[in-house]
PDB file of C-alpha atoms in Angstrom:
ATOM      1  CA  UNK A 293     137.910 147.718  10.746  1.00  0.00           C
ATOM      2  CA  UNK A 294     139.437 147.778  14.283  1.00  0.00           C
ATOM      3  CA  UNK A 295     142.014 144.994  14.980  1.00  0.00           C
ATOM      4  CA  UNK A 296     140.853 141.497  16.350  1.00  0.00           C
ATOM      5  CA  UNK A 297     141.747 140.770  19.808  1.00  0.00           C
ATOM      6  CA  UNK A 298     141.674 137.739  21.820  1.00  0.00           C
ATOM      7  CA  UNK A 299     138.149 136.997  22.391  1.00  0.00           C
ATOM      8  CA  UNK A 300     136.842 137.661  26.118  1.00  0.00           C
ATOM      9  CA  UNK A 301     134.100 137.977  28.210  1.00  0.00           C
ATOM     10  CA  UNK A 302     132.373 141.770  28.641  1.00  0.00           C
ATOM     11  CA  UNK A 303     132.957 142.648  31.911  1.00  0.00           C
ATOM     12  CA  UNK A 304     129.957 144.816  34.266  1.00  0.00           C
ATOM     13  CA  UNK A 305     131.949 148.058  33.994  1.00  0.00           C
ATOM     14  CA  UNK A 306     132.455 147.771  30.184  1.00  0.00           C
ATOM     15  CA  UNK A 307     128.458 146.440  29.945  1.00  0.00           C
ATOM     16  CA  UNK A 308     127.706 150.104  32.203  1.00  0.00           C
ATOM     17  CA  UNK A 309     129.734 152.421  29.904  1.00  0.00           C
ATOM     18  CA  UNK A 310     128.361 150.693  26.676  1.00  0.00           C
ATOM     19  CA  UNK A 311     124.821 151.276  27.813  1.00  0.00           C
ATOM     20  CA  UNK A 312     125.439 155.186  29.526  1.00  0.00           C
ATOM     21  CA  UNK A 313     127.210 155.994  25.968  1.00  0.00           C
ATOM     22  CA  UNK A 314     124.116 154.351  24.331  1.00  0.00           C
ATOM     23  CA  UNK A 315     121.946 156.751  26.639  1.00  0.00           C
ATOM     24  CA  UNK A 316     123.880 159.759  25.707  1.00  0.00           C
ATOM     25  CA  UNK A 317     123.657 159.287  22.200  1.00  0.00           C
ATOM     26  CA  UNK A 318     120.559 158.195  21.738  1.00  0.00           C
ATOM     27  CA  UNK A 319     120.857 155.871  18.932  1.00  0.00           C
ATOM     28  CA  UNK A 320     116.844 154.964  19.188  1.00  0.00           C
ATOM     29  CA  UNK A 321     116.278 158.738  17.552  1.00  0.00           C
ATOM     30  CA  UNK A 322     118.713 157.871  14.207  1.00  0.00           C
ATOM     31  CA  UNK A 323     117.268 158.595  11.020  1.00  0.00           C
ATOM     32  CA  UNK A 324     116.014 155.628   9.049  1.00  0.00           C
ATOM     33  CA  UNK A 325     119.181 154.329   7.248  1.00  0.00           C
ATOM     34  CA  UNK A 326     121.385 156.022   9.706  1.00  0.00           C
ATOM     35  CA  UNK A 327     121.644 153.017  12.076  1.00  0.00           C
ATOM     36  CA  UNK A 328     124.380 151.663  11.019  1.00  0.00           C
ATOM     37  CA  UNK A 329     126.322 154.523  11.114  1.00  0.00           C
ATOM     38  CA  UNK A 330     125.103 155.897  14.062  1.00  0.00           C
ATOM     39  CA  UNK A 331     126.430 152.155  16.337  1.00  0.00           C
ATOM     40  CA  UNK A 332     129.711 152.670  14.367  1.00  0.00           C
ATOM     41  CA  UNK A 333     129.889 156.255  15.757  1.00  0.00           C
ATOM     42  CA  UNK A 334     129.241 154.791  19.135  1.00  0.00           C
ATOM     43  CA  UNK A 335     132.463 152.487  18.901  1.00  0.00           C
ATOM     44  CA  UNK A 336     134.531 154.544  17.536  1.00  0.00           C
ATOM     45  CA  UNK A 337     133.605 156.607  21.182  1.00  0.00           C
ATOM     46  CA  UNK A 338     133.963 153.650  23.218  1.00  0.00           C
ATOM     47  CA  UNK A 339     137.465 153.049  22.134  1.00  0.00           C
ATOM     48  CA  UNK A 340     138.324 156.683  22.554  1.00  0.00           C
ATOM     49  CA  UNK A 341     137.123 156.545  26.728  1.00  0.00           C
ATOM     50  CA  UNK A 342     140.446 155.424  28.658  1.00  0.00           C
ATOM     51  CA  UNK A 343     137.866 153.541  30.839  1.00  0.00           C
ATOM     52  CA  UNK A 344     137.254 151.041  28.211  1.00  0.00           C
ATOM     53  CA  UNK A 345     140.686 148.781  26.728  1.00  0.00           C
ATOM     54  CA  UNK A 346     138.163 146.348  24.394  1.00  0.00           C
ATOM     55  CA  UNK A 347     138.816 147.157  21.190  1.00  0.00           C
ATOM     56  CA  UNK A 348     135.178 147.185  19.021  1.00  0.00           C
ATOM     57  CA  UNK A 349     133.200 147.774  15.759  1.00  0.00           C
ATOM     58  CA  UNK A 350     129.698 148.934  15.214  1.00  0.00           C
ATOM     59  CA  UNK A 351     128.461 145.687  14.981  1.00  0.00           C
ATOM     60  CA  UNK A 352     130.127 144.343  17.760  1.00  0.00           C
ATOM     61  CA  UNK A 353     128.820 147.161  20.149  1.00  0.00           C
ATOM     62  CA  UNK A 354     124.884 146.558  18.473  1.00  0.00           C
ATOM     63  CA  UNK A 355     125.146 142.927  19.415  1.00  0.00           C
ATOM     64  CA  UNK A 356     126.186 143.501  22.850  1.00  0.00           C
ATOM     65  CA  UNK A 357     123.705 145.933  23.545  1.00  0.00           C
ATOM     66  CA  UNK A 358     120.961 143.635  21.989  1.00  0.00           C
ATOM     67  CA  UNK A 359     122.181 140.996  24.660  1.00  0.00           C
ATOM     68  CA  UNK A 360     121.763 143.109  27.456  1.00  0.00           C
ATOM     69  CA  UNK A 361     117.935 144.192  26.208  1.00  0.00           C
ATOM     70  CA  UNK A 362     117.374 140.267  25.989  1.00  0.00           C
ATOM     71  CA  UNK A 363     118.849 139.160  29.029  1.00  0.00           C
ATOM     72  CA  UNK A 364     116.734 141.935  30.615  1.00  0.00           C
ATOM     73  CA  UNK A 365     113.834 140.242  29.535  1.00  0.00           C
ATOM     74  CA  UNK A 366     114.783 137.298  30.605  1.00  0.00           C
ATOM     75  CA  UNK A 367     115.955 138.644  34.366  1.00  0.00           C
ATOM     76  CA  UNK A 368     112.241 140.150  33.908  1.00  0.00           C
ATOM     77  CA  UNK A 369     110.562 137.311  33.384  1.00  0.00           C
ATOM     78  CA  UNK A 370     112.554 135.380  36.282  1.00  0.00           C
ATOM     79  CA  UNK A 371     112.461 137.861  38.675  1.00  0.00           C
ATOM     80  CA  UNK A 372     109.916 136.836  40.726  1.00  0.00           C
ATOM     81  CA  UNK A 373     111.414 133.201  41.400  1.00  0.00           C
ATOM     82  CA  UNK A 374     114.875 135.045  41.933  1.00  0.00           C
ATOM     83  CA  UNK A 375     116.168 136.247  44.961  1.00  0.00           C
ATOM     84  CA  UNK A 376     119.753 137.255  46.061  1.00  0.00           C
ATOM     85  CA  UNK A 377     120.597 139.011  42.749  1.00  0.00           C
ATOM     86  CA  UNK A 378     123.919 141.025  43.208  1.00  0.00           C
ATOM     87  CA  UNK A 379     123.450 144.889  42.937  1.00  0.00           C
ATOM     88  CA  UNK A 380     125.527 145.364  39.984  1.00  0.00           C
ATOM     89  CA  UNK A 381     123.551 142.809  38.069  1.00  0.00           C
ATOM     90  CA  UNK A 382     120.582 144.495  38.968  1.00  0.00           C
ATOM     91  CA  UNK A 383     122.388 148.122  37.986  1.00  0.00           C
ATOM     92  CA  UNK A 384     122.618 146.567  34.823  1.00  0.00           C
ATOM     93  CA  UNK A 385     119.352 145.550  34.159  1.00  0.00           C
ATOM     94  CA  UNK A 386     117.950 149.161  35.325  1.00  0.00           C
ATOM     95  CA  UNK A 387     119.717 150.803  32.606  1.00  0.00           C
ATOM     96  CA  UNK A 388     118.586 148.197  30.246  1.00  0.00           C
ATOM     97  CA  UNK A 389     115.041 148.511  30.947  1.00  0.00           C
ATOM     98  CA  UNK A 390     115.623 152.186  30.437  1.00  0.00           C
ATOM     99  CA  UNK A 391     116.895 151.496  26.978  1.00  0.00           C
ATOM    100  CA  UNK A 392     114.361 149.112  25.694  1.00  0.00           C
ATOM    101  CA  UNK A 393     111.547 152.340  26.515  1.00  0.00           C
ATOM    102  CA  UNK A 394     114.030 154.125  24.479  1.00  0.00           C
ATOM    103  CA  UNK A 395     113.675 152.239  21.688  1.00  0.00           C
ATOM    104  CA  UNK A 396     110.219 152.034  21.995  1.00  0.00           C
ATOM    105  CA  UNK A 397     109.440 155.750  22.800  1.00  0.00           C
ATOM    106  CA  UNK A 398     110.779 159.224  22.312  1.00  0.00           C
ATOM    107  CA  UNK A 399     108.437 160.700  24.730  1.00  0.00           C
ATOM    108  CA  UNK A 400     109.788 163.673  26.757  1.00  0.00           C
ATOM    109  CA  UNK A 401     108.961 161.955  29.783  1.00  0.00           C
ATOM    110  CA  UNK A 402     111.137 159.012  28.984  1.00  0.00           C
ATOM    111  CA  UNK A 403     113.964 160.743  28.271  1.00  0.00           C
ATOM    112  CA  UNK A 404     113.586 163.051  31.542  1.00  0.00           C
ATOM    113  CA  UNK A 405     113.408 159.299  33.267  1.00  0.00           C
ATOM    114  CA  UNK A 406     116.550 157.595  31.351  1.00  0.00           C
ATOM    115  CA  UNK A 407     119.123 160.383  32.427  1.00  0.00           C
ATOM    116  CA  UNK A 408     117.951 160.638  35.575  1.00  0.00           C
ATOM    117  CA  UNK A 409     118.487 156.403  35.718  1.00  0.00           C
ATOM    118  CA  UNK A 410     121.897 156.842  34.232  1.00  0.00           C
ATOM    119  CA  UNK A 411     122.824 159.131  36.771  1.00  0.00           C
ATOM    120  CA  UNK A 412     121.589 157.243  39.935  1.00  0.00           C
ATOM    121  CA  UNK A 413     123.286 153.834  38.535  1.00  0.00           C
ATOM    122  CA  UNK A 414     126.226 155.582  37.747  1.00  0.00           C
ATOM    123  CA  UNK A 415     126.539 157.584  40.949  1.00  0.00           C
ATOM    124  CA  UNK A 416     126.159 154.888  42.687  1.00  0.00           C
ATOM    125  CA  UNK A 417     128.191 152.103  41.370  1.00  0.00           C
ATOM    126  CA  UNK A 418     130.981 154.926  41.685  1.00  0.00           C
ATOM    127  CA  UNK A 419     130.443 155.290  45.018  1.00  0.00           C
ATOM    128  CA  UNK A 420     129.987 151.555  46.177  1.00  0.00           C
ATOM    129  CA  UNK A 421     133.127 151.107  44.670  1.00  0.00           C
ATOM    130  CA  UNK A 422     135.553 153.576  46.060  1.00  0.00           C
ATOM    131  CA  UNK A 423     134.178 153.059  49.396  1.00  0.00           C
ATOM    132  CA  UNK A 424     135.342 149.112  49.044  1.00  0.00           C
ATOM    133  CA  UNK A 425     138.725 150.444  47.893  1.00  0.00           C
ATOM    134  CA  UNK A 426     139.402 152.871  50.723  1.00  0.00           C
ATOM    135  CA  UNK A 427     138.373 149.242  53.123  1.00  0.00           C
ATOM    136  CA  UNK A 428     141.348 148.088  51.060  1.00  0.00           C
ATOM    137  CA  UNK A 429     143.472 150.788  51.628  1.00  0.00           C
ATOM    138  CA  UNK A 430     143.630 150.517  55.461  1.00  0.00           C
ATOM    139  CA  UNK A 431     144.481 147.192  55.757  1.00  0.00           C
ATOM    140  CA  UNK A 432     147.512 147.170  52.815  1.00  0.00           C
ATOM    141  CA  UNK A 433     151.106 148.072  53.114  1.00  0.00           C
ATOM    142  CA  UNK A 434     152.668 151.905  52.447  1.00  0.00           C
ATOM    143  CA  UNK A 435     153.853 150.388  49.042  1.00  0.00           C
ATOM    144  CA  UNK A 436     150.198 149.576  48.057  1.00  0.00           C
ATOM    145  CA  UNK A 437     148.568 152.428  49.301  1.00  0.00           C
ATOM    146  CA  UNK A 438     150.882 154.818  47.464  1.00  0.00           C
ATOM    147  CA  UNK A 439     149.917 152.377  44.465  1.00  0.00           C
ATOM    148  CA  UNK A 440     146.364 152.470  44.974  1.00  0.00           C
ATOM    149  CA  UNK A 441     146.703 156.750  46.045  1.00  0.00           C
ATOM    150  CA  UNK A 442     147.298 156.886  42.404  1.00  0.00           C
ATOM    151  CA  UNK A 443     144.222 154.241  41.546  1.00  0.00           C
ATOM    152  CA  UNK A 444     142.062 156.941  43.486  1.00  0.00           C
ATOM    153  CA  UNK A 445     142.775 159.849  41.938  1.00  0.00           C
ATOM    154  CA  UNK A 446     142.301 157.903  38.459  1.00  0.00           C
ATOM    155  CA  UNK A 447     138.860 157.528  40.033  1.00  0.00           C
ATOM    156  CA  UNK A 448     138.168 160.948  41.174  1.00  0.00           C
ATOM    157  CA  UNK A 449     138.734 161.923  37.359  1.00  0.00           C
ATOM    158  CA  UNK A 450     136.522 159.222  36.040  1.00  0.00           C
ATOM    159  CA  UNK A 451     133.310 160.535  38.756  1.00  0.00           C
ATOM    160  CA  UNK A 452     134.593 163.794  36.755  1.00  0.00           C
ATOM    161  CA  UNK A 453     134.202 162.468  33.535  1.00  0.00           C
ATOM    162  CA  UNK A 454     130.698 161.129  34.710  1.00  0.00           C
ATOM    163  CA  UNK A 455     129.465 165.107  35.938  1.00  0.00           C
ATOM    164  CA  UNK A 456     130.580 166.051  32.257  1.00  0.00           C
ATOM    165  CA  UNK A 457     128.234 163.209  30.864  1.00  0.00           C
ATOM    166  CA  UNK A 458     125.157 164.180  33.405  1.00  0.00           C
ATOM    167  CA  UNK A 459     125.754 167.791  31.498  1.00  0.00           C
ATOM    168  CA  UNK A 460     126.065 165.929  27.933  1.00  0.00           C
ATOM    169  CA  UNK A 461     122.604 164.168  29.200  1.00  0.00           C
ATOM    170  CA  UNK A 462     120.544 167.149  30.379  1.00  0.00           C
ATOM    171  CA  UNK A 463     121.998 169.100  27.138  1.00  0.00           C
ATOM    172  CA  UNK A 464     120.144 166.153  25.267  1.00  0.00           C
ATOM    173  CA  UNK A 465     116.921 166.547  27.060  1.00  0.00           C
ATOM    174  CA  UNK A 466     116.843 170.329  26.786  1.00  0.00           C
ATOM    175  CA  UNK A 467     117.798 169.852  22.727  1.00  0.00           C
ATOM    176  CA  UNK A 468     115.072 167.180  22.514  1.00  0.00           C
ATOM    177  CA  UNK A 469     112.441 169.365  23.942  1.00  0.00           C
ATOM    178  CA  UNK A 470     113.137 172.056  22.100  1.00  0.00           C
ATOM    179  CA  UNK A 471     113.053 170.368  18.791  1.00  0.00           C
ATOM    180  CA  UNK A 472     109.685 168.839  19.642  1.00  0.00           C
ATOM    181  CA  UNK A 473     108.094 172.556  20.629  1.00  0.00           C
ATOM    182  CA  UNK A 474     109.659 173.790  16.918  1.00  0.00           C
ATOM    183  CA  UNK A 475     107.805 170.616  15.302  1.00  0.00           C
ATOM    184  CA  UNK A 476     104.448 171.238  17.254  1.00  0.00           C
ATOM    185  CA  UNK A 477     105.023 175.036  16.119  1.00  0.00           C
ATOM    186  CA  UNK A 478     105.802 174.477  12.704  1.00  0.00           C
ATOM    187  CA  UNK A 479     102.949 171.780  12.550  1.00  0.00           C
ATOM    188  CA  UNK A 480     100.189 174.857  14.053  1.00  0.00           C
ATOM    189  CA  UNK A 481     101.830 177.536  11.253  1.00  0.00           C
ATOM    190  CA  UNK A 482     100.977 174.424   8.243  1.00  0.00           C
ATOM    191  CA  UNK A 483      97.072 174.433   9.863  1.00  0.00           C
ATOM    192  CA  UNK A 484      96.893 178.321   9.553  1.00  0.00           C
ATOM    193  CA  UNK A 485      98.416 178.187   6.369  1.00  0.00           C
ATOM    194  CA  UNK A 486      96.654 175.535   4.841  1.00  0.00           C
ATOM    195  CA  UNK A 487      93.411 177.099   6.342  1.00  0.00           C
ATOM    196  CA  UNK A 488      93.966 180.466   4.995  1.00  0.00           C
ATOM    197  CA  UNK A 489      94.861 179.095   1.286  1.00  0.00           C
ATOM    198  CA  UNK A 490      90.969 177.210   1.927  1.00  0.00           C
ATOM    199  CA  UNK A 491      89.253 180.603   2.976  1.00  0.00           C
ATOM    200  CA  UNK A 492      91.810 182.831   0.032  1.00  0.00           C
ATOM    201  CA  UNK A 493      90.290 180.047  -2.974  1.00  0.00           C
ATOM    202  CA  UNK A 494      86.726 180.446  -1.160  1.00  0.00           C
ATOM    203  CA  UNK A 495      86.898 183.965  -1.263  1.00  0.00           C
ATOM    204  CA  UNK A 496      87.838 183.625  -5.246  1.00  0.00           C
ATOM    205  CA  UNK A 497      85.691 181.090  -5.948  1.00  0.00           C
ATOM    206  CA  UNK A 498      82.433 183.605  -4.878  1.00  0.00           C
ATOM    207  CA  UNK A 499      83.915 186.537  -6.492  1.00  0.00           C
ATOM    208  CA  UNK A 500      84.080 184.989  -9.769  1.00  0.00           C
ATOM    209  CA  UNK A 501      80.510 183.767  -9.540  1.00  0.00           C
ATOM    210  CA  UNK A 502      79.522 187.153  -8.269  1.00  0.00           C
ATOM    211  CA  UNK A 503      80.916 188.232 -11.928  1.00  0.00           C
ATOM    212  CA  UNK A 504      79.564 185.609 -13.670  1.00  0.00           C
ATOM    213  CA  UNK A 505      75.647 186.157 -12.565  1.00  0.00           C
ATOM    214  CA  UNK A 506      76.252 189.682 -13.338  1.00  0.00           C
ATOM    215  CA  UNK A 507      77.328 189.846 -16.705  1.00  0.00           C
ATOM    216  CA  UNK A 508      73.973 187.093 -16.856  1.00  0.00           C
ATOM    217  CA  UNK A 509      71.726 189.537 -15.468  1.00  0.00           C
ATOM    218  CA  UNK A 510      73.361 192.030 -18.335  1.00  0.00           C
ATOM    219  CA  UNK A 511      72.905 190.308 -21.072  1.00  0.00           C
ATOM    220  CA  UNK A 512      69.222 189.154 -20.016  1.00  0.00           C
ATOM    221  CA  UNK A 513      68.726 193.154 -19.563  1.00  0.00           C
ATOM    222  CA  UNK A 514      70.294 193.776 -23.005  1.00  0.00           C
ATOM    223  CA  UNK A 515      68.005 191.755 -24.566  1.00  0.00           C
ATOM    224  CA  UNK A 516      65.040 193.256 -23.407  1.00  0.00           C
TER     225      UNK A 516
END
C-alpha cells in the first residue's frame, strides 16, 4: 500500500499520462479476474514515470479513470450547448472517448484508431506547450533562461519518452493482430478436425454394417 499524501486535485498532465498508460496497456483485454491486478500493475507504472510525483494505488488509478469516462459523457451530452471549451479539456475528452470504445470493443480497427489518437493528443499537447515556453524564454532574464534551458531539455527527453511509447503502442497493435489471425487459424484447424472425426466415424459406421449384412446373407445361404 503506497503512502498517503495530502489529498489534491489531478492535474491535465497527470489525467493525459494516466489515460496514454491506460492505452498502452490495455487493461480492457485483462483476463476475467485479472482486473484488479492488472490497475495495480498500472500504478505501480505511474509512480515509476518521473513525469508523474502523485503517489497512487490500483484503486485509486481505476477511480480516476472511471471519472474521466463519466465526465466524457457528460462533456458529450453538453457539447452541443457548449462553446469555448479549452483545447486541453477537449484533448482530454478525445482520449477518453477512445477508451470507453476500448472497453467496449477489441476490434482491430479500434485499436489501429486509439494509438493513432494517443499519438496526435500527445504530439500535440507537447508541442503547444514548448512553443508557449520558448514565448517565455524571450522575454525572461539570463538567470531564467539558463533555468528554463534546463526545463527544455527535460522536455526534449519526455517527447523522447513519448516516440518510445508510439513504438510500445504499434508493438501492441502488431501483437494484437497477430494473436487474433492464430485464434481465427486455430478456430479453421478445430472445423477440419472436428469434420474429419464426423466423416472417420461415418466411414466406420458403414463398414461395420457392410459386415454385418454379410455375415446375414451367410447364414441365410447356410441354411439353405
Amino acid at each position: 500500500m503506497p503512502p498517503t499524501e495530502k489529498r489534491r486535485n489531478w492535474t491535465c498532465e497527470e489525467d493525459l499520462v494516466l489515460l496514454i498508460q491506460a492505452a498502452a496497456d490495455q487493461l480492457f483485454a485483462a483476463e476475467k479476474g485479472g482486473v484488479t491486478k492488472a490497475w495495480q500493475a498500472l500504478a505501480d507504472t505511474l509512480i515509476g514515470c518521473e513525469h508523474f510525483v502523485r503517489v497512487v494505488d490500483g484503486r485509486r488509478v481505476q477511480n480516476r479513470f472511471t471519472a474521466l469516462v463519466e465526465e466524457h459523457r457528460r462533456f458529450d451530452k453538453a457539447s452541443a450547448l457548449l462553446s469555448g471549451v479549452c483545447e486541453e479539456e477537449k484533448e482530454k475528452h478525445v482520449i477518453a472517448a477512445a477508451k470507453k470504445n476500448d472497453t467496449a470493443s477489441q476490434d482491430k480497427d479500434k485499436v489501429e484508431q486509439d494509438a493513432l489518437i494517443v499519438r496526435d493528443v500527445a504530439m500535440r499537447t507537447l508541442k503547444r506547450r514548448k512553443d508557449c515556453e520558448l514565448d517565455e524564454l524571450k522575454r525572461k532574464s539570463p538567470t531564467e533562461n539558463r533555468r528554463n534551458s534546463l526545463a527544455a531539455s527535460i522536455e526534449v527527453e519526455g517527447e523522447r519518452e513519448l516516440l518510445v511509447r508510439e513504438k510500445e503502442l504499434e508493438f501492441q497493435r502488431f501483437k494484437f493482430e497477430a494473436e487474433l489471425k492464430e485464434r481465427e487459424r486455430l478456430r479453421g484447424l478445430d472445423r477440419e478436425e472436428m469434420k474429419a472425426e464426423r466423416d472417420h466415424q461415418v466411414l466406420l459406421a458403414r463398414i461395420e454394417s457392410e459386415k454385418m449384412l454379410t455375415m446375414f446373407k451367410a447364414v441365410a445361404e447356410a441354411k439353405k
